XYZ file of C-alpha atoms in Angstrom:
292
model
C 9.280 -89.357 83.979
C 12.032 -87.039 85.244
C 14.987 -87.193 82.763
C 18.131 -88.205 84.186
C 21.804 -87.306 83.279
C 21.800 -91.047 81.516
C 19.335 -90.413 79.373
C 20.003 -86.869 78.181
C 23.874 -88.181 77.018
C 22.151 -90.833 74.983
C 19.812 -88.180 73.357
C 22.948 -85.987 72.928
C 24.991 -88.118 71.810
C 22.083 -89.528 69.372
C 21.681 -85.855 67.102
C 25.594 -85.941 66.613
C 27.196 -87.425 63.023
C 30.322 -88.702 63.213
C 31.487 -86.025 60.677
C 30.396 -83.305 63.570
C 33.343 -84.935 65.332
C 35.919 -85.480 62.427
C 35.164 -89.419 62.087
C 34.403 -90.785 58.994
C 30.765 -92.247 58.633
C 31.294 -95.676 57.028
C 29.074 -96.991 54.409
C 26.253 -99.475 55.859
C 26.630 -97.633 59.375
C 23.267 -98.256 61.379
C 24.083 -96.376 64.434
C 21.680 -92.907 65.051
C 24.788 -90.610 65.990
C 27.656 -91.447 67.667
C 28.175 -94.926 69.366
C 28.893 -95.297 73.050
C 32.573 -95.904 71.812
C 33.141 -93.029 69.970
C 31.814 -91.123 73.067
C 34.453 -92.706 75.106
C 37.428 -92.170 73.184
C 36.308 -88.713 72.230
C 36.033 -88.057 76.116
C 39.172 -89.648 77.416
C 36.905 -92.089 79.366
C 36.328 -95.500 79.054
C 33.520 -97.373 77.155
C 32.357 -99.250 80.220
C 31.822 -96.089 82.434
C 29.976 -93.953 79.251
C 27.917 -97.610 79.828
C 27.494 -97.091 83.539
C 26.225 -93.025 83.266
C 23.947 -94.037 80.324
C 22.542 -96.950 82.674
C 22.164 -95.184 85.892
C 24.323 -97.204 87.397
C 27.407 -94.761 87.103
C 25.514 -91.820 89.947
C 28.700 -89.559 91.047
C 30.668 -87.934 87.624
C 33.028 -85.740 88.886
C 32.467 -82.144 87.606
C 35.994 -82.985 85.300
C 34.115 -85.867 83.789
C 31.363 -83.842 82.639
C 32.818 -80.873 81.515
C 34.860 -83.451 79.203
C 31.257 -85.136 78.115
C 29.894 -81.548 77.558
C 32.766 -80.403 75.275
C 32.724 -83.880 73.341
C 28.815 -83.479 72.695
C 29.606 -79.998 71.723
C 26.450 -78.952 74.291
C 25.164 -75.124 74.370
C 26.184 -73.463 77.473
C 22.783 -73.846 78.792
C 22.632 -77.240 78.038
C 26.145 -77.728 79.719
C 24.564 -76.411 82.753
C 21.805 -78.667 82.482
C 24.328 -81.618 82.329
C 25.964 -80.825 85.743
C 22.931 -80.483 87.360
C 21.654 -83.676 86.685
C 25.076 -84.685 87.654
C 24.279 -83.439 90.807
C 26.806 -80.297 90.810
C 26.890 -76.569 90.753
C 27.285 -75.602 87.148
C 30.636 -73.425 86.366
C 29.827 -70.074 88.360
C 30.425 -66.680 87.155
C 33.756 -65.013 88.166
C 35.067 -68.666 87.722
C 37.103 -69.665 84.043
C 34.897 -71.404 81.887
C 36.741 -74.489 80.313
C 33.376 -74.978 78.490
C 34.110 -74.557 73.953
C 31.569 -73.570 71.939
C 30.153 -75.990 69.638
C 30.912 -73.958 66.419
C 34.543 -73.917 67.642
C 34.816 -78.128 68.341
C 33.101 -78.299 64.624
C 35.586 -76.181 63.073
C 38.473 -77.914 65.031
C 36.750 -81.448 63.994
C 37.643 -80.338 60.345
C 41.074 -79.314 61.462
C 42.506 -82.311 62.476
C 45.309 -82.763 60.113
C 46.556 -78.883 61.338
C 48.104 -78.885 65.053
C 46.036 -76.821 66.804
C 46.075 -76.534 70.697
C 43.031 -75.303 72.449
C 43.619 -73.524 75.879
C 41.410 -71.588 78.425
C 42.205 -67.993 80.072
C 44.578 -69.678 82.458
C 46.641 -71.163 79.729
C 45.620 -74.620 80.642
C 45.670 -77.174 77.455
C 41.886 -78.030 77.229
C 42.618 -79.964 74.309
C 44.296 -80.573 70.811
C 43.934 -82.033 67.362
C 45.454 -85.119 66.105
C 48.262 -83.021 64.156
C 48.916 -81.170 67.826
C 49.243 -84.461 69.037
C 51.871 -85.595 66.304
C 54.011 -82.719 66.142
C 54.179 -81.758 69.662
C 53.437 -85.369 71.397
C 50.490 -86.783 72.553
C 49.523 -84.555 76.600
C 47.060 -87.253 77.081
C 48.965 -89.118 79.267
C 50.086 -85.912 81.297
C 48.030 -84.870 84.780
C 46.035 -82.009 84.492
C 48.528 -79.741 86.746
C 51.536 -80.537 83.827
C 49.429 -79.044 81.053
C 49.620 -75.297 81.698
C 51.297 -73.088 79.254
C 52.697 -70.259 81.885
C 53.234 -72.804 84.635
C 55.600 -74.360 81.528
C 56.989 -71.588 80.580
C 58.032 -70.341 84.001
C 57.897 -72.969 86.342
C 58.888 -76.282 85.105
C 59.711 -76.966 81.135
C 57.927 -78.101 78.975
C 56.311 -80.800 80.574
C 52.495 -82.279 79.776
C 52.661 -79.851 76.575
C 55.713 -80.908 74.441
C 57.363 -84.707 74.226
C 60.845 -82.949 72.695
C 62.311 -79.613 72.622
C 60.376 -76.744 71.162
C 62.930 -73.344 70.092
C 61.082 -70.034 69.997
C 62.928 -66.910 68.342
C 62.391 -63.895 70.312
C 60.735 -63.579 73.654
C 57.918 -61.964 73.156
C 55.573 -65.510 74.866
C 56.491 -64.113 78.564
C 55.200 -60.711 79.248
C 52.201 -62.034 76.791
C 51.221 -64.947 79.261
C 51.974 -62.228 82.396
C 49.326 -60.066 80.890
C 47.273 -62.852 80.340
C 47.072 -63.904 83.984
C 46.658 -60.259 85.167
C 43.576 -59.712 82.833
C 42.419 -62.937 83.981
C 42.662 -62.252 88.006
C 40.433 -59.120 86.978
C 37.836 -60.961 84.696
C 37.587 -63.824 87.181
C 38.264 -62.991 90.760
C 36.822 -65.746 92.146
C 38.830 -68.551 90.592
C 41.177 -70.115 93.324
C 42.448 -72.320 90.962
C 44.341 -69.003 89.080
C 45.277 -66.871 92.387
C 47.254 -70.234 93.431
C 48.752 -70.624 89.742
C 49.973 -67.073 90.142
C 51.225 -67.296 93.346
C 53.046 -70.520 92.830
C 54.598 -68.634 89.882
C 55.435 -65.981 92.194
C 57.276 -68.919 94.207
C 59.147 -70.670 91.861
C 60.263 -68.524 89.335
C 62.159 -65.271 90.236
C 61.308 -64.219 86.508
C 57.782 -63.978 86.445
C 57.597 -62.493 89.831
C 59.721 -59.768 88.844
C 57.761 -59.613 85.488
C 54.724 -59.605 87.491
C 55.890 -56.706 89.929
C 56.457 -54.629 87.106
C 53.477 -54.507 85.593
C 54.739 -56.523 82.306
C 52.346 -56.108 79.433
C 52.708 -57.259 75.774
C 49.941 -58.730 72.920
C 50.584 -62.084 71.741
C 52.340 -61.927 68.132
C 53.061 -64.425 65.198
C 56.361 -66.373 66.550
C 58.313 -68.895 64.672
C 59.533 -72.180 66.335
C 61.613 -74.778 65.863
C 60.082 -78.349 67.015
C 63.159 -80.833 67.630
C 60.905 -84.325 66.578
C 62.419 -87.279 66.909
C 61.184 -88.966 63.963
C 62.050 -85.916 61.274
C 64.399 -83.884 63.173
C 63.795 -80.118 62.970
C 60.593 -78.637 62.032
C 60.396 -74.596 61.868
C 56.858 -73.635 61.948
C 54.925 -70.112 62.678
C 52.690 -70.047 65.513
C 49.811 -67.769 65.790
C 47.408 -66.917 69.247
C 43.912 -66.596 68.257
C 41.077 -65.573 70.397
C 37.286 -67.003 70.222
C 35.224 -63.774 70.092
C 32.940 -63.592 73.121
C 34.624 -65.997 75.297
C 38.298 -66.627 76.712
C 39.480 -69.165 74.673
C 42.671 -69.522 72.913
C 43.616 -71.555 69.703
C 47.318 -71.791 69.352
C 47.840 -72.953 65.907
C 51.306 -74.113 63.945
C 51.733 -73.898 60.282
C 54.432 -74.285 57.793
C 55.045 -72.538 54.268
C 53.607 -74.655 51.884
C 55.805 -76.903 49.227
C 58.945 -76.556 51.665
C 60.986 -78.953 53.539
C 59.163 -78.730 56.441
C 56.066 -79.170 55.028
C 57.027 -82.550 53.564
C 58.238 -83.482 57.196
C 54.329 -82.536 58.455
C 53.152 -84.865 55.623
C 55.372 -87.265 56.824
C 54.471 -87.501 60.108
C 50.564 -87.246 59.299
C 50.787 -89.898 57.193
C 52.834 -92.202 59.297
C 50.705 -91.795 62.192
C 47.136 -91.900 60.225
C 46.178 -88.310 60.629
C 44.496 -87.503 57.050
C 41.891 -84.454 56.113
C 39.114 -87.071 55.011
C 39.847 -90.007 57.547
C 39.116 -91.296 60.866
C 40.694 -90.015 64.151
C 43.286 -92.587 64.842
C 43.106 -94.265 68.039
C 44.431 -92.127 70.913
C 44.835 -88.907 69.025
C 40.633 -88.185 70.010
C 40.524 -84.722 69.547
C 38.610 -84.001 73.422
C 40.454 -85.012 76.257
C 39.885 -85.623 80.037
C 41.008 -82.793 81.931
């Protein structure tokens, strides 16, 4: 019997423990891996459709759909490829940015949840966050796809899909960072369309990074410190570090805060209000994989 898309999520999804995903596995749980609904939320999808794929009756997933499946079952990158072909579609080619994370990565940020951590591809779009992301910075679930790109925020149009409230950065050492960023990425991937058009609407609408970007502007990425304005706790200065996945081009933007100060109390504070705790369930809405 030829296997079908249906049946290799419910195998997939069947050799994952919740505490692969940062859920907590409650005592007297029968379920082999994670349930349908865990799927769902951890996807951004509903429960019926997850129902529909597993079923057969679901037959078209757009290639966004199943890239967010692959990264919540934490597939290998041949096994991601397997997944949109039984989709029906062309996986990611070469030349092309690969929004796929490896699985070591999604199980480290799975233990991370408490920390806000921001996961982004080579084109600075926001793949997806932790719970403590979501808390500190607001929850970009509810933001198109379009409104969650770093440079195109930076540049174009505020702060958009990535920040609910204002977000202060000393220094301005971001810009020619993300400019650099974009040129390395038009060489690594010359075929992406979707990152020639970002960088010539960027060209368009902001004066500033096409003079940046007709100079040749260059610069690393470098500890910063911000200020987050929250509404709940008022001001929260943080330091927020780049880091880079070794062998692929993803980025994990990550905020912390000294320990035993003031604005560690206010993190607390707004983890504990809003159920975000090392040891404890994902609270509904703040999934840690979203749908792009």
């Amino acid at each position: 019997m030829d296997e079908t898309l249906g049946t290799a999520l419910h195998r997939w999804r069947d050799r994952l423990s919740p505490a692969d995903v940062g859920l907590t596995s409650r005592p007297g749980r029968r379920a082999v891996g994670l349930r349908r609904e865990e799927l769902a939320e951890l996807a951004g999808l509903s429960v019926d459709y997850v129902v529909r794929l597993e079923q057969g009756r679901a037959k078209s997933p757009s290639a966004q759909v199943v890239a967010s499946l692959t990264r919540a079952l934490q597939l290998q990158s041949m096994e991601r490829d397997h997944a949109y072909r039984l989709a029906g579609l062309l996986p990611p080619q070469e030349g092309t940015i690969s929004t796929h994370i490896p699985a070591g990565v999604q199980r480290m940020l799975a233990r991370l949840g408490e920390f806000p951590v921001g996961v982004f591809s080579a084109d600075w779009n926001l793949l997806t966050w932790t719970p403590g992301w979501a808390v500190l910075m607001g929850d970009p679930s509810a933001s198109a796809h379009n409104e969650r790109n770093l440079a195109r925020a930076v540049f174009a149009t505020g702060s958009s899909g990535l920040t609910s409230w204002p977000v202060l950065q000393d220094g301005d050492a971001l810009k020619p960072a993300l400019v650099a960023d974009l040129r390395t990425a038009l060489v690594n991937y010359p075929r992406d369309r979707g990152l020639s058009s970002l960088v010539e609407e960027l060209r368009s609408a902001s004066p500033e990074f096409a003079r940046r970007w007709d100079e040749g502007t260059v610069g690393p990425h470098v500890s910063a410190r911000k200020t987050v304005v929250h509404p709940q706790v008022g001001e929260v200065v943080c330091d927020c570090d780049v880091l880079t996945v070794p062998g692929c081009d993803i980025r994990l933007v990550v905020y912390t805060v000294a320990a035993g100060s003031t604005d560690a109390e206010k993190l607390e504070f707004l983890r504990v209000t809003n159920g975000v705790r090392a040891d404890g369930p994902t609270p509904p809405g703040l999934g840690l994989f979203s749908t792009p």
